DNA sequence: TTGAAAGCGGTACCAG
DNA sequence: CTGGTACCGCTTTCAA
């Protein structure tokens, strides 16, 4: 590598791969000091109308884009917010992120998003990676088995930490999301009030998903109070998707067990389960009531409308964004109530 | 604000909100120079086994996390890659992003994601914001009306620029995605080979979505070659979602027009359209053939399987990731062929 | 094998 | 209203 100075050549400013113009370049062009340019561009300090205009023109002419890296290092302030979610492509999280991103963008903050694929180990790596960029705040998702070291890392990070999704296990300065224990109870009540009493649960990969376990646990407990036993069909090795739901229900029915109600880990699995039930000619909801969780498949369905437990996912993102902005503004974190859950009634029970 | 030095107190290293340990802190702790620590931690230069171990232990003890901001500024190298997509919550993009993110993470790169909501103006703002963080590369999504100034900004950015999604209008160092003109032709052929000849198109917000317009254009052209006129039902003011598809088909049928084939802007609108058709008791595909675009609703459906034009979306992300890594490694960009499209046959035509 | 010095491109803090 | 100076925490370069 050469070490020659290659300051931007003003004449070259429009050349495609010209180097970035710096504050000093703009200053030279406007015949003022770098400090003055900095102030004008940030809109601080008092600068004469005249210089202000000249500086702005020069910046424009040179296509100056401020260097946030240098700014962050110098001011020890950063405009990025890091977030780690289990999966970007799962609409449950992406809707939250989308709303959150909108809210943060309004405040001039940029989101650094990464995914953990529900793995505590990957999560830790991602947290490290993101932390090295010294974000103004860090947002993590509850419900996965977080490593001890990741937790330690988060606890000592000198900036706000928020947690999403798992209101039953608060973490950091604020936690925004539904209570999955409550979801489980709602599911149980839903079946109970229809007098259903032969009940099954279908899920997958529970070892990776604490929230799903909480739902199941509360569901089972509430049923136990009514002396109803719960039959579980869970495959730890399959993904939490439609195909797995279909397979598990196939197994259930062909094993000779036929419940009158099934609670699924999520909507996808419920849809798969529905396919299997229909294949066996089982009437839904007359013979078997089916309940999902999340309210995500609703929009993508033609005839059958899955009955499911739903919530306003965008609201989670927006609430998190608003809370974070408040904390960053120095307000002290308020306790945020769990996101409201409701049964979205469909045609499946 | 006080200006006192407050270097990290070693004894406090485990205190929750302790400041970040710096290279100098680690150096002091290990009784070496900062330079040596830097080398050990990056694994460069030749360092005695002994010091190497001591430094590593100290870093560990102090919970040192490298400061990527300072590193990037100093080395003029950055490990972030910026990307602007129309919508994070649209599974079409989020699946691409997810695969891309995995691919980049492998290479130690972090994704800075932001969304434009299909607005050229917002896109420009996001590009500016991301650019100020001097990412090692920038990825944008084709198909939206990019502002002139955004384009200029991208063109002069001295790092690789990739474009996603719109293979018909290449941009930057490489473009990865399907040809929407081809998609339109495939759709036309699909209907033609079944001898269908009274054909409608249903869409929304075409003004925002260049790719959808390309599909429509090629579709119309191919039909015109066979002297088939195309009837369009487009609402510029509604979102490109199921509800709009339902409304538009309702309007179509109640206006007395009944085609024998409909090509929809995307799968969501097609599903909405299907609902409307079923409501009118119209047999699909016997009376009307229905074709979607994207292959996204497939997994979330119970009975009706939408026939649609699909592609491997994760492959787009992976290909983009691989291409980017190659370019970043100094290889010169190769021309990437358009992503393959195929008809995913379902039960709707 | 080790480390001192000189920045990277900004911003905080003062002094003029 | 304007600008000089001293860093922010790291890496590059080069000398010891």
XYZ file of C-alpha atoms (C1' of nucleotides) in Angstrom:
730
model
C 0.000 0.000 0.000
C 1.196 3.458 -0.857
C 1.154 6.051 1.819
C 0.857 9.118 -0.344
C -1.691 11.655 0.599
C -4.450 11.642 -1.880
C -6.784 14.334 -0.787
C -9.792 14.680 -2.943
C -9.189 16.657 -6.058
C -11.926 19.184 -6.255
C -12.025 19.012 -10.002
C -12.645 15.315 -9.692
C -15.563 15.596 -7.360
C -17.912 14.152 -9.930
C -15.718 11.299 -10.849
C -17.381 8.022 -9.973
C -14.839 6.569 -7.615
C -13.478 9.781 -6.174
C -12.540 9.459 -2.527
C -14.887 10.829 0.039
C -14.725 14.542 0.606
C -13.811 15.397 4.186
C -14.708 18.245 6.425
C -11.334 19.752 5.593
C -12.068 19.551 1.886
C -15.306 21.394 2.340
C -13.604 23.917 4.604
C -10.933 24.644 2.034
C -13.538 25.003 -0.672
C -15.592 27.428 1.402
C -12.612 29.271 2.792
C -13.442 28.639 6.411
C -12.155 26.313 9.099
C -13.200 22.694 9.506
C -14.820 23.575 12.797
C -17.108 26.040 11.132
C -18.151 23.502 8.554
C -18.855 20.979 11.251
C -21.065 23.435 13.085
C -22.962 24.518 10.006
C -23.629 20.972 8.928
C -24.840 19.949 12.352
C -26.792 23.142 12.820
C -25.161 24.046 16.124
C -23.403 27.173 17.326
C -24.032 30.560 15.829
C -22.798 31.104 12.321
C -23.441 34.079 10.093
C -26.043 33.566 7.467
C -23.469 34.271 4.851
C -20.900 31.630 5.805
C -23.663 29.175 6.463
C -24.830 29.501 2.896
C -21.333 29.303 1.483
C -20.511 26.199 3.487
C -23.707 24.475 2.494
C -23.043 25.218 -1.125
C -19.526 23.830 -0.892
C -20.719 20.680 0.828
C -23.300 20.207 -1.865
C -20.783 20.873 -4.608
C -18.365 18.304 -3.252
C -21.063 15.764 -2.569
C -20.043 15.675 1.034
C -21.529 12.899 3.140
C -20.621 13.157 6.779
C -18.474 10.390 8.179
C -20.527 8.885 10.962
C -17.682 6.602 11.929
C -15.390 9.468 12.760
C -18.218 11.372 14.360
C -19.164 8.460 16.545
C -15.602 7.904 17.647
C -15.077 11.511 18.482
C -18.366 12.291 20.138
C -18.635 8.837 21.678
C -22.120 8.817 20.364
C -23.516 6.430 17.863
C -26.682 6.479 15.822
C -26.997 2.764 15.311
C -29.138 0.424 17.317
C -28.295 -3.247 17.236
C -30.842 -6.007 17.316
C -30.635 -9.780 17.318
C -33.722 -11.773 16.422
C -34.143 -15.497 15.900
C -35.109 -15.208 12.253
C -35.440 -12.360 9.788
C -37.698 -14.249 7.450
C -40.216 -15.288 10.070
C -43.019 -12.773 9.713
C -43.566 -12.761 13.456
C -40.259 -11.001 13.926
C -40.031 -9.156 10.660
C -43.247 -7.276 11.340
C -41.919 -6.181 14.700
C -38.650 -5.118 13.116
C -40.371 -3.251 10.374
C -42.358 -1.110 12.790
C -39.344 -0.664 15.008
C -37.207 0.389 12.098
C -39.740 3.002 11.056
C -39.868 4.378 14.554
C -36.103 4.570 14.898
C -35.579 6.053 11.473
C -37.770 8.962 12.513
C -35.252 9.632 15.260
C -32.312 9.366 12.902
C -31.264 5.964 14.166
C -30.231 3.062 11.980
C -30.924 -0.573 12.770
C -28.204 -3.193 12.684
C -30.115 -6.427 12.341
C -28.805 -9.922 12.746
C -30.306 -13.321 13.295
C -29.516 -16.119 15.699
C -31.515 -18.937 14.144
C -32.699 -19.722 17.671
C -29.166 -20.696 18.657
C -27.677 -19.278 21.836
C -24.217 -19.754 20.459
C -24.892 -17.835 17.271
C -26.673 -15.192 19.299
C -23.556 -14.636 21.353
C -21.425 -14.235 18.256
C -23.857 -11.762 16.802
C -24.009 -9.785 20.016
C -20.251 -9.554 20.024
C -20.125 -8.467 16.421
C -22.761 -5.825 16.955
C -21.278 -4.649 20.225
C -17.973 -3.982 18.558
C -19.826 -1.329 16.597
C -20.788 0.307 19.888
C -24.467 0.832 19.143
C -26.430 3.385 21.130
C -28.634 0.560 22.341
C -29.012 -3.157 21.941
C -32.201 -5.113 21.513
C -32.401 -8.840 21.982
C -35.192 -11.334 21.687
C -36.324 -13.420 24.603
C -37.366 -17.019 24.309
C -34.057 -18.522 23.270
C -31.531 -20.182 25.526
C -29.120 -17.335 25.988
C -25.577 -18.277 26.905
C -24.187 -17.147 30.243
C -21.423 -15.201 28.582
C -23.823 -13.449 26.269
C -25.852 -12.415 29.255
C -22.768 -11.130 31.008
C -21.773 -9.223 27.907
C -25.183 -7.580 27.741
C -25.282 -6.752 31.423
C -22.076 -4.813 31.331
C -22.767 -2.998 28.117
C -22.993 0.660 29.044
C -26.075 1.511 27.006
C -29.759 0.653 27.105
C -30.683 -2.976 26.555
C -34.206 -3.913 25.533
C -35.773 -7.289 25.202
C -38.524 -8.307 22.847
C -41.116 -11.030 22.843
C -40.862 -12.742 26.238
C -42.707 -10.691 28.829
C -42.569 -13.551 31.321
C -38.812 -13.252 31.680
C -38.012 -9.555 31.711
C -34.472 -8.577 30.845
C -32.582 -5.338 30.509
C -34.116 -1.902 30.770
C -37.454 -2.840 29.317
C -39.200 -5.855 27.870
C -41.850 -5.546 25.200
C -43.969 -8.484 24.138
C -46.790 -10.783 25.127
C -46.936 -13.089 28.099
C -46.773 -16.585 26.749
C -48.052 -18.009 29.995
C -51.138 -15.933 29.448
C -51.376 -17.213 25.889
C -51.366 -20.774 27.156
C -54.106 -19.956 29.619
C -56.180 -18.222 26.969
C -55.891 -21.294 24.782
C -57.048 -23.557 27.588
C -59.982 -21.312 28.454
C -60.944 -21.208 24.823
C -61.365 -24.967 24.667
C -62.810 -25.276 28.165
C -65.625 -22.890 27.558
C -66.738 -25.057 24.631
C -66.710 -28.077 26.907
C -63.903 -29.777 25.014
C -62.026 -32.296 27.106
C -59.917 -34.573 24.970
C -57.114 -32.279 24.164
C -53.837 -32.527 22.284
C -50.853 -30.257 21.758
C -48.713 -30.341 18.642
C -45.308 -28.703 18.476
C -41.676 -29.011 17.449
C -38.234 -27.919 18.555
C -39.450 -27.000 22.007
C -35.950 -27.223 23.348
C -35.020 -24.153 21.342
C -38.057 -22.082 22.104
C -38.672 -21.082 25.692
C -41.782 -19.110 24.835
C -43.459 -22.071 23.202
C -42.645 -24.080 26.305
C -44.241 -21.423 28.485
C -47.401 -21.550 26.438
C -47.516 -25.316 26.670
C -46.823 -25.287 30.373
C -49.567 -22.796 31.202
C -51.924 -24.583 28.839
C -51.318 -27.897 30.516
C -51.622 -26.415 33.986
C -54.949 -24.769 33.336
C -56.313 -28.006 31.886
C -54.991 -29.957 34.857
C -57.021 -27.728 37.130
C -60.059 -29.171 35.402
C -58.609 -32.646 35.601
C -58.069 -32.827 31.901
C -54.948 -34.623 30.751
C -53.011 -33.306 27.805
C -51.641 -35.471 25.041
C -48.498 -34.025 23.451
C -47.179 -34.689 19.980
C -43.841 -33.010 19.747
C -40.940 -33.618 17.439
C -37.715 -32.064 18.616
C -35.973 -32.687 15.338
C -38.381 -31.099 12.870
C -38.737 -27.429 12.030
C -41.695 -25.516 13.402
C -43.428 -25.442 10.068
C -46.495 -26.619 8.234
C -44.977 -29.872 7.010
C -44.107 -30.898 10.552
C -47.620 -30.133 11.759
C -48.995 -32.285 8.985
C -46.695 -35.170 9.796
C -47.389 -35.045 13.506
C -51.141 -35.020 13.070
C -50.842 -37.865 10.607
C -48.979 -39.823 13.235
C -51.478 -38.872 15.884
C -54.489 -40.048 13.918
C -52.899 -43.174 12.542
C -51.827 -44.069 16.057
C -55.512 -44.222 16.844
C -55.682 -41.121 19.026
C -58.368 -38.686 18.069
C -58.779 -35.618 20.296
C -61.605 -33.140 20.061
C -59.283 -30.164 20.288
C -55.688 -29.419 19.274
C -53.520 -26.464 20.262
C -50.607 -25.950 17.918
C -47.255 -24.351 18.582
C -47.907 -21.768 15.878
C -50.083 -20.991 12.893
C -47.875 -22.696 10.357
C -47.991 -25.987 12.170
C -51.729 -25.579 12.624
C -52.219 -25.174 8.890
C -50.234 -28.320 8.249
C -52.290 -30.081 10.888
C -55.485 -28.934 9.237
C -54.376 -30.459 5.961
C -53.827 -33.790 7.664
C -57.204 -33.667 9.398
C -58.973 -32.867 6.154
C -57.175 -35.715 4.457
C -58.587 -38.093 7.034
C -62.024 -36.608 6.396
C -62.195 -35.297 9.915
C -64.578 -32.379 10.254
C -63.102 -29.195 11.648
C -64.338 -27.842 14.000
C -67.252 -30.296 14.435
C -65.066 -33.248 15.339
C -61.844 -31.500 16.206
C -61.319 -27.901 17.202
C -58.057 -26.347 16.008
C -56.259 -23.378 17.543
C -53.041 -21.752 16.371
C -50.802 -19.054 17.744
C -49.690 -15.771 16.204
C -52.350 -14.708 13.789
C -49.940 -14.746 10.876
C -51.610 -17.078 8.423
C -54.852 -15.251 8.462
C -54.095 -13.107 5.484
C -52.773 -15.874 3.323
C -55.683 -18.176 3.441
C -58.479 -18.631 0.962
C -61.347 -20.420 2.612
C -60.478 -21.941 5.936
C -59.804 -19.250 8.492
C -57.655 -20.555 11.243
C -58.800 -19.684 14.743
C -55.738 -18.393 16.475
C -54.305 -16.335 19.285
C -53.163 -13.067 17.875
C -51.606 -9.763 18.834
C -50.607 -6.506 17.221
C -47.065 -7.245 16.177
C -46.331 -3.888 14.641
C -47.369 -2.332 17.928
C -44.632 -4.273 19.681
C -42.067 -2.728 17.363
C -43.498 0.740 17.683
C -43.738 0.519 21.456
C -40.161 -0.663 21.631
C -39.052 2.187 19.401
C -40.853 4.788 21.448
C -39.583 3.345 24.717
C -36.043 3.250 23.418
C -36.146 6.828 22.224
C -37.393 7.889 25.623
C -34.621 6.033 27.413
C -32.041 7.447 25.034
C -33.445 10.878 25.834
C -32.633 10.267 29.437
C -36.057 9.363 30.706
C -35.951 6.423 32.985
C -37.539 3.226 31.697
C -41.146 2.625 32.609
C -42.583 -0.776 33.083
C -44.383 -1.738 29.900
C -47.409 -4.006 30.274
C -47.441 -7.238 28.267
C -48.767 -6.954 24.748
C -52.475 -7.729 24.614
C -53.493 -11.091 23.261
C -56.827 -12.008 21.787
C -58.519 -14.901 20.124
C -59.010 -14.245 16.448
C -61.976 -16.457 15.710
C -62.020 -18.259 12.455
C -63.710 -21.325 11.079
C -61.640 -23.954 12.845
C -62.954 -23.691 16.368
C -20.415 17.370 30.786
C -17.267 16.742 32.764
C -14.067 16.279 30.932
C -12.213 14.225 33.475
C -10.427 11.184 32.311
C -12.165 8.145 33.521
C -10.154 5.246 32.322
C -11.574 1.921 33.223
C -10.795 0.866 36.747
C -9.510 -2.655 36.530
C -11.062 -3.583 39.814
C -14.374 -2.502 38.415
C -14.218 -4.612 35.318
C -17.169 -6.665 36.405
C -19.278 -3.756 37.362
C -22.370 -3.614 35.170
C -21.965 -0.204 33.661
C -18.198 -0.025 33.618
C -16.881 1.816 30.589
C -15.479 -0.178 27.778
C -12.009 -1.505 28.252
C -9.644 -0.184 25.600
C -6.633 -1.643 23.958
C -4.532 0.457 26.345
C -6.335 -1.013 29.340
C -5.590 -4.506 28.186
C -2.014 -3.527 27.427
C -1.508 -2.144 30.909
C -3.000 -5.256 32.432
C -0.762 -7.542 30.409
C 2.302 -5.357 30.742
C 2.832 -4.911 27.048
C 2.187 -2.126 24.574
C -1.136 -1.438 22.934
C 0.345 -2.388 19.595
C 1.165 -5.832 20.817
C -2.346 -6.328 22.068
C -3.757 -5.190 18.771
C -1.586 -7.672 16.922
C -2.413 -10.569 19.202
C -6.127 -9.932 19.033
C -6.103 -9.687 15.273
C -3.747 -12.606 14.910
C -1.222 -10.733 12.791
C 2.500 -10.190 13.167
C 4.702 -12.526 15.083
C 4.262 -12.579 18.806
C 5.851 -14.930 21.289
C 3.616 -17.668 22.512
C 4.048 -16.382 25.991
C 2.891 -12.788 25.460
C 0.146 -14.019 23.231
C -1.284 -16.075 26.064
C -0.875 -13.302 28.594
C -2.603 -10.786 26.358
C -5.466 -13.105 25.627
C -5.968 -13.745 29.303
C -5.998 -10.053 30.066
C -8.480 -9.317 27.305
C -10.707 -12.036 28.636
C -10.347 -10.812 32.195
C -11.310 -7.280 31.274
C -14.145 -8.372 29.019
C -12.557 -6.550 26.157
C -14.673 -6.117 23.054
C -12.816 -4.537 20.186
C -14.011 -1.118 19.088
C -14.932 -1.549 15.476
C -15.663 2.140 15.121
C -12.130 3.131 15.935
C -10.784 0.257 13.925
C -12.800 1.198 10.879
C -11.738 4.805 11.094
C -8.128 3.941 11.442
C -7.879 1.179 8.908
C -10.396 2.808 6.578
C -11.988 -0.568 6.412
C -15.439 -1.422 7.512
C -17.164 -4.712 8.181
C -20.684 -3.514 7.625
C -22.681 -3.887 4.468
C -25.638 -1.617 3.974
C -28.844 -2.616 2.272
C -32.055 -0.832 1.430
C -35.120 -2.897 0.596
C -38.693 -1.797 -0.003
C -40.101 -3.651 2.983
C -38.646 -5.751 5.752
C -41.891 -7.497 6.570
C -42.622 -8.607 3.029
C -41.473 -12.210 2.923
C -40.255 -11.781 -0.635
C -37.485 -9.526 0.593
C -37.008 -10.923 4.062
C -36.152 -14.347 2.702
C -33.537 -12.846 0.450
C -32.147 -10.832 3.345
C -32.081 -13.818 5.611
C -29.967 -15.854 3.226
C -27.782 -12.872 2.467
C -27.249 -12.190 6.130
C -26.180 -15.774 6.726
C -23.721 -15.596 3.881
C -22.224 -12.310 5.030
C -22.030 -13.328 8.663
C -19.823 -16.210 7.624
C -17.413 -13.646 6.251
C -17.550 -11.545 9.396
C -19.716 -8.875 7.829
C -22.712 -7.290 9.480
C -25.808 -6.130 7.641
C -27.240 -2.679 8.096
C -30.807 -3.035 6.905
C -33.278 -0.321 6.186
C -36.525 -0.028 4.293
C -37.806 2.449 1.759
C -41.484 1.533 1.736
C -41.235 1.708 -2.055
C -40.588 5.432 -1.863
C -37.703 6.905 -3.806
C -37.516 9.782 -1.406
C -37.242 7.584 1.664
C -34.738 5.405 -0.162
C -32.503 8.393 -0.727
C -32.622 9.318 2.939
C -31.775 5.781 3.947
C -28.914 5.599 1.483
C -27.504 8.793 2.935
C -27.846 7.544 6.474
C -26.194 4.252 5.665
C -23.486 5.842 3.577
C -22.456 8.022 6.454
C -21.470 4.798 8.167
C -19.127 4.062 5.242
C -20.147 0.458 4.672
C -17.825 -1.845 2.775
C -20.551 -2.262 0.176
C -24.048 -1.103 -0.503
C -26.952 -3.153 -1.777
C -30.084 -1.619 -3.166
C -33.260 -3.062 -4.545
C -34.371 -2.421 -8.076
C -37.942 -1.866 -9.055
C -38.576 1.380 -7.271
C -38.383 4.852 -8.753
C -34.943 5.840 -7.596
C -34.279 9.568 -7.327
C -31.625 11.104 -9.521
C -29.636 12.275 -6.544
C -29.738 8.860 -4.930
C -28.404 7.393 -8.115
C -25.630 9.968 -8.222
C -24.783 9.240 -4.607
C -24.519 5.533 -5.332
C -22.473 6.008 -8.473
C -19.778 7.952 -6.725
C -19.621 5.784 -3.646
C -16.137 4.243 -3.676
C -17.169 0.710 -2.813
C -19.066 -2.115 -4.485
C -22.725 -1.501 -5.212
C -25.062 -4.421 -5.833
C -28.632 -4.422 -6.937
C -31.268 -6.964 -6.093
C -34.476 -8.047 -7.718
C -34.634 -6.281 -11.066
C -32.501 -8.122 -13.590
C -34.035 -6.177 -16.454
C -32.424 -2.932 -15.316
C -28.921 -3.800 -14.151
C -27.237 -1.357 -11.831
C -23.941 -1.171 -10.021
C -21.344 -3.915 -10.003
C -23.793 -6.777 -10.189
C -27.511 -7.364 -10.255
C -29.094 -10.453 -8.779
C -32.704 -11.326 -9.299
C -35.258 -12.529 -11.814
C -36.225 -10.951 -15.096
C -39.715 -9.632 -14.649
C -40.175 -9.345 -18.377
C -39.573 -13.060 -18.533
C -42.076 -13.591 -15.731
C -44.728 -11.735 -17.718
C -44.001 -13.864 -20.751
C -44.132 -17.071 -18.741
C -47.521 -16.045 -17.398
C -48.832 -15.388 -20.880
C -47.508 -18.683 -22.213
C -49.074 -20.469 -19.293
C -52.538 -19.255 -20.213
C -51.994 -19.528 -23.950
C -51.061 -23.145 -23.890
C -54.386 -23.912 -22.184
C -56.156 -22.011 -24.939
C -57.427 -19.319 -22.599
C -58.237 -16.099 -24.372
C -60.324 -13.818 -22.220
C -57.694 -12.571 -19.907
C -57.540 -10.076 -17.057
C -54.791 -8.580 -14.938
C -55.309 -7.456 -11.359
C -52.836 -5.237 -9.547
C -52.301 -2.199 -7.363
C -49.836 0.610 -6.816
C -48.171 0.017 -10.151
C -46.738 3.488 -10.111
C -44.485 2.482 -7.233
C -43.384 -0.864 -8.561
C -41.394 -0.935 -11.762
C -41.005 -4.710 -11.678
C -44.730 -5.294 -11.539
C -45.067 -2.968 -14.504
C -42.478 -4.944 -16.423
C -44.378 -8.147 -15.792
C -47.601 -6.576 -16.925
C -45.993 -5.078 -19.996
C -44.411 -8.326 -21.166
C -47.599 -10.197 -20.354
C -49.679 -7.808 -22.426
C -47.219 -7.856 -25.284
C -47.097 -11.612 -25.545
C -50.890 -11.782 -25.525
C -51.072 -9.070 -28.150
C -48.951 -11.236 -30.429
C -51.834 -13.690 -30.342
C -54.318 -10.879 -30.817
C -55.663 -11.239 -27.330
C -56.632 -8.036 -25.556
C -55.934 -7.665 -21.891
C -58.377 -6.213 -19.420
C -56.690 -4.507 -16.479
C -58.110 -3.932 -13.029
C -55.652 -1.787 -11.179
C -56.087 0.425 -8.159
C -53.245 2.843 -7.671
C -54.422 3.817 -4.218
C -54.730 0.423 -2.521
C -51.937 -1.659 -1.030
C -50.748 -4.718 -2.923
C -52.489 -7.069 -0.552
C -55.184 -9.683 -0.319
C -57.956 -7.282 0.583
C -57.272 -5.213 -2.514
C -57.305 -8.301 -4.708
C -60.636 -9.254 -3.257
C -62.111 -5.818 -3.813
C -60.862 -5.551 -7.368
C -62.225 -8.946 -8.370
C -65.500 -8.060 -6.731
C -65.632 -4.945 -8.858
C -64.653 -6.868 -11.935
C -67.380 -9.474 -11.575
C -70.088 -7.090 -10.503
C -69.238 -4.912 -13.482
C -70.287 -7.852 -15.591
C -66.831 -8.790 -16.868
C -65.921 -12.417 -16.452
C -62.573 -13.533 -17.847
C -61.419 -17.126 -18.106
C -57.982 -16.330 -16.710
C -56.542 -13.777 -14.298
C -52.901 -12.902 -13.692
C -52.367 -11.165 -10.365
C -49.647 -8.767 -9.333
C -48.593 -11.103 -6.539
C -49.733 -14.063 -4.488
C -51.420 -12.034 -1.793
C -53.656 -10.290 -4.242
C -54.356 -13.595 -5.941
C -55.526 -15.132 -2.686
C -57.850 -12.221 -2.111
C -59.073 -12.582 -5.660
C -59.736 -16.274 -5.103
C -61.900 -15.452 -2.128
C -63.994 -13.137 -4.232
C -64.357 -15.679 -7.019
C -65.443 -18.376 -4.576
C -67.954 -16.003 -3.071
C -69.531 -15.587 -6.482
C -69.586 -19.350 -6.831
C -67.215 -19.206 -9.751
C -65.317 -22.449 -10.248
C -61.548 -22.191 -10.182
C -59.917 -23.251 -12.440
C -62.829 -24.625 -14.494
C -64.382 -21.259 -15.185
C -61.474 -18.999 -14.329
C -57.797 -19.819 -14.179
C -55.836 -17.954 -11.523
C -52.114 -17.273 -11.521
C -50.074 -15.471 -8.889
C -46.495 -14.321 -8.647
C -43.837 -15.131 -6.069
C -44.675 -18.494 -4.642
C -45.002 -17.121 -1.151
C -48.465 -18.207 -0.117
C -47.892 -21.791 -0.928
C -46.858 -22.845 2.535
C -49.620 -21.059 4.336
C -52.539 -22.533 2.575
C -54.810 -25.328 3.650
C -56.675 -26.640 0.655
C -56.479 -24.418 -2.344
C -52.982 -24.356 -3.737
C -52.410 -21.240 -5.729
C -50.743 -21.750 -9.079
C -47.992 -19.207 -9.199
C -44.692 -18.137 -10.689
C -41.995 -18.911 -8.227
C -38.256 -18.739 -7.714
C -35.684 -19.648 -5.121
C -35.594 -16.496 -3.053
C -32.989 -17.668 -0.583
C -30.752 -18.431 -3.545
C -30.915 -14.781 -4.559
C -29.592 -13.791 -1.152
C -26.918 -16.445 -1.139
C -25.788 -15.614 -4.654
C -25.610 -11.944 -3.767
C -23.590 -12.762 -0.669
C -21.142 -14.928 -2.558
C -20.785 -12.393 -5.348
C -20.206 -9.594 -2.904
C -17.569 -11.495 -1.012
C -15.782 -12.207 -4.246
C -15.838 -8.563 -5.277
C -14.657 -7.512 -1.841
C -11.822 -9.993 -2.244
C -10.743 -8.137 -5.315
C -12.182 -10.410 -7.956
C -13.884 -8.515 -10.672
C -17.643 -8.862 -10.878
C -18.999 -11.523 -13.189
C -22.255 -11.200 -14.956
C -24.857 -13.146 -13.021
C -27.672 -14.722 -15.031
C -31.236 -13.857 -14.018
C -32.724 -15.997 -11.286
C -34.643 -18.928 -12.747
C -38.412 -18.712 -12.708
C -40.831 -21.555 -12.844
C -44.522 -22.221 -12.676
C -45.456 -23.849 -9.406
C -48.586 -25.660 -10.376
C -51.385 -25.740 -7.898
C -55.108 -26.221 -8.025
C -56.083 -22.858 -9.449
C -55.020 -23.248 -13.057
C 9.516 -9.947 18.759
C 8.159 -5.451 20.438
C 6.699 -0.619 20.648
C 6.764 4.657 19.631
C 4.782 7.946 16.555
C 1.546 9.591 13.304
C -2.615 9.765 11.710
C -8.027 8.283 10.292
C -12.154 12.364 10.225
C -14.645 14.199 13.219
C -16.214 16.936 17.841
C -15.706 19.309 22.626
C -13.796 23.121 24.636
C -11.988 27.345 24.730
C -9.749 31.531 23.251
C -9.789 35.259 20.168
C -19.106 34.660 15.056
C -14.846 31.920 14.072
C -11.077 28.782 14.612
C -6.999 26.376 17.223
C -6.011 22.427 19.943
C -6.474 18.163 21.938
C -8.246 14.025 21.788
C -11.765 9.440 20.549
C -9.385 4.117 20.108
C -7.448 1.889 16.832
C -4.000 0.526 12.831
C -0.103 1.491 9.768
C 4.671 2.221 9.448
C 9.039 1.839 10.804
C 12.742 1.695 14.079
C 14.770 -0.674 17.978
